[in-house]
Amino acid sequence: MAAELSVVLPRVLIVSRRTVRKNKFVDFVGEYHLDLIVSYGAVPVIVPRVTGVHMLLESFEPIHGVLLCEGEDLDPSLYDDEPANLSAEEIEEIRRQHASDTTIDKEKDNIELRLAKLCLERNIPYLGICRGSQVLNVACGGTLYRDIEKELSRNLPQNQRVLHIDYDNYDGHRHVVKIIENTPLHHWFKNSLEEYDKMEIFVNSYHHQGVKKLAQRFVPMAFATDGLIEGFYDPDAYNPEEGKFIMGLQFHPERMRQSDTDEFDYPGCTFAYQSNTALSIQQEERLIQMGATVRNGSSYLERLKMNEEREGIARKVMSKMSVEQLSDLKSFYNMMGQICSEILERKLQDIVNEVAS
């Protein structure tokens, strides 16, 4: 057990989304999410969207965090206790307009709702983005607008309506949200808010559904100018010192990047990922008791950066070497690797013999 746990990094679960490729289903997760998790010293663990996985979630332990993000609309039967005042013609129009989202995936719903409830029961850090925020709200008894434009926007004056999705400007689209003071979002974006002297930021989003009735345990963190809740959290589960939080963001901080660059619109865009990849004090203590050397936070990132710098130097030096020199160097390290393997195998066998005697 100690050998298996010699190095433990925080494990963050993400449920895949499926699509069709060459007449077969394939699973995928957005690369932005995976890159951010890895860059903050954690391991993304992809939960495949396959039948029966919702019964096996505890087999993915240890779970140090959960990130739920992309996917189709949730099955309305899971939350629609008050049927939307939509005609059959309007529902059909919604299906045509948002064809890629309105195909229900009940198996993904089952997996993610069970995972959300597991986080709620055990206070496992949970970040829901877009669909993931809607899953969290529904898991706690909240409801959703089946279509924002037809249920919310049409009842507002033209100057209060918000475009929440722009298919022609997918990543570049932005709209204003007002952040509530003394919430995690306020803390994450505080420097940017003070710089512009207003409690507003411009966010990226692409969704046609959103929170209608917020579940009782949650508190709003941000609103769009049309009144739609753009962020919420559970104040009783929030403990920033331990990296603990359960929250949903309707917008996409991972996609809020300046054109033709990976530089974020605001420094606060990455804070949720930093918190989601942290081990709690209790998790660290338990892993250390089990013999683990826990790598967490800045120390791991510093080692990672040092290794990258060493690799860069080695590449520069070796690029100046001749073919003969590179060939001799490769042969030398192959020989050293073989010797290490033989000696390591002999030492392990000695340990086995010692234990047996």
Short mmCIF file of C-alpha atoms in Angstrom, two decimals, residues 53-63 118 121-122:
data_model
loop_
_atom_site.label_atom_id
_atom_site.label_comp_id
_atom_site.label_asym_id
_atom_site.label_seq_id
_atom_site.Cartn_x
_atom_site.Cartn_y
_atom_site.Cartn_z
CA VAL A 53 -20.91 3.78 -14.27
CA HIS A 54 -23.33 5.64 -11.96
CA MET A 55 -23.31 2.50 -9.77
CA LEU A 56 -19.50 2.42 -9.59
CA LEU A 57 -18.64 5.97 -8.54
CA GLU A 58 -17.22 4.99 -5.14
CA SER A 59 -14.68 2.86 -7.01
CA PHE A 60 -13.07 6.10 -8.20
CA GLU A 61 -11.92 6.88 -4.63
CA PRO A 62 -10.00 8.79 -3.47
CA ILE A 63 -11.95 11.75 -4.83
CA LEU A 118 -21.89 12.24 -3.35
CA GLU A 121 -22.96 14.20 1.32
CA ARG A 122 -19.19 14.19 1.88
#
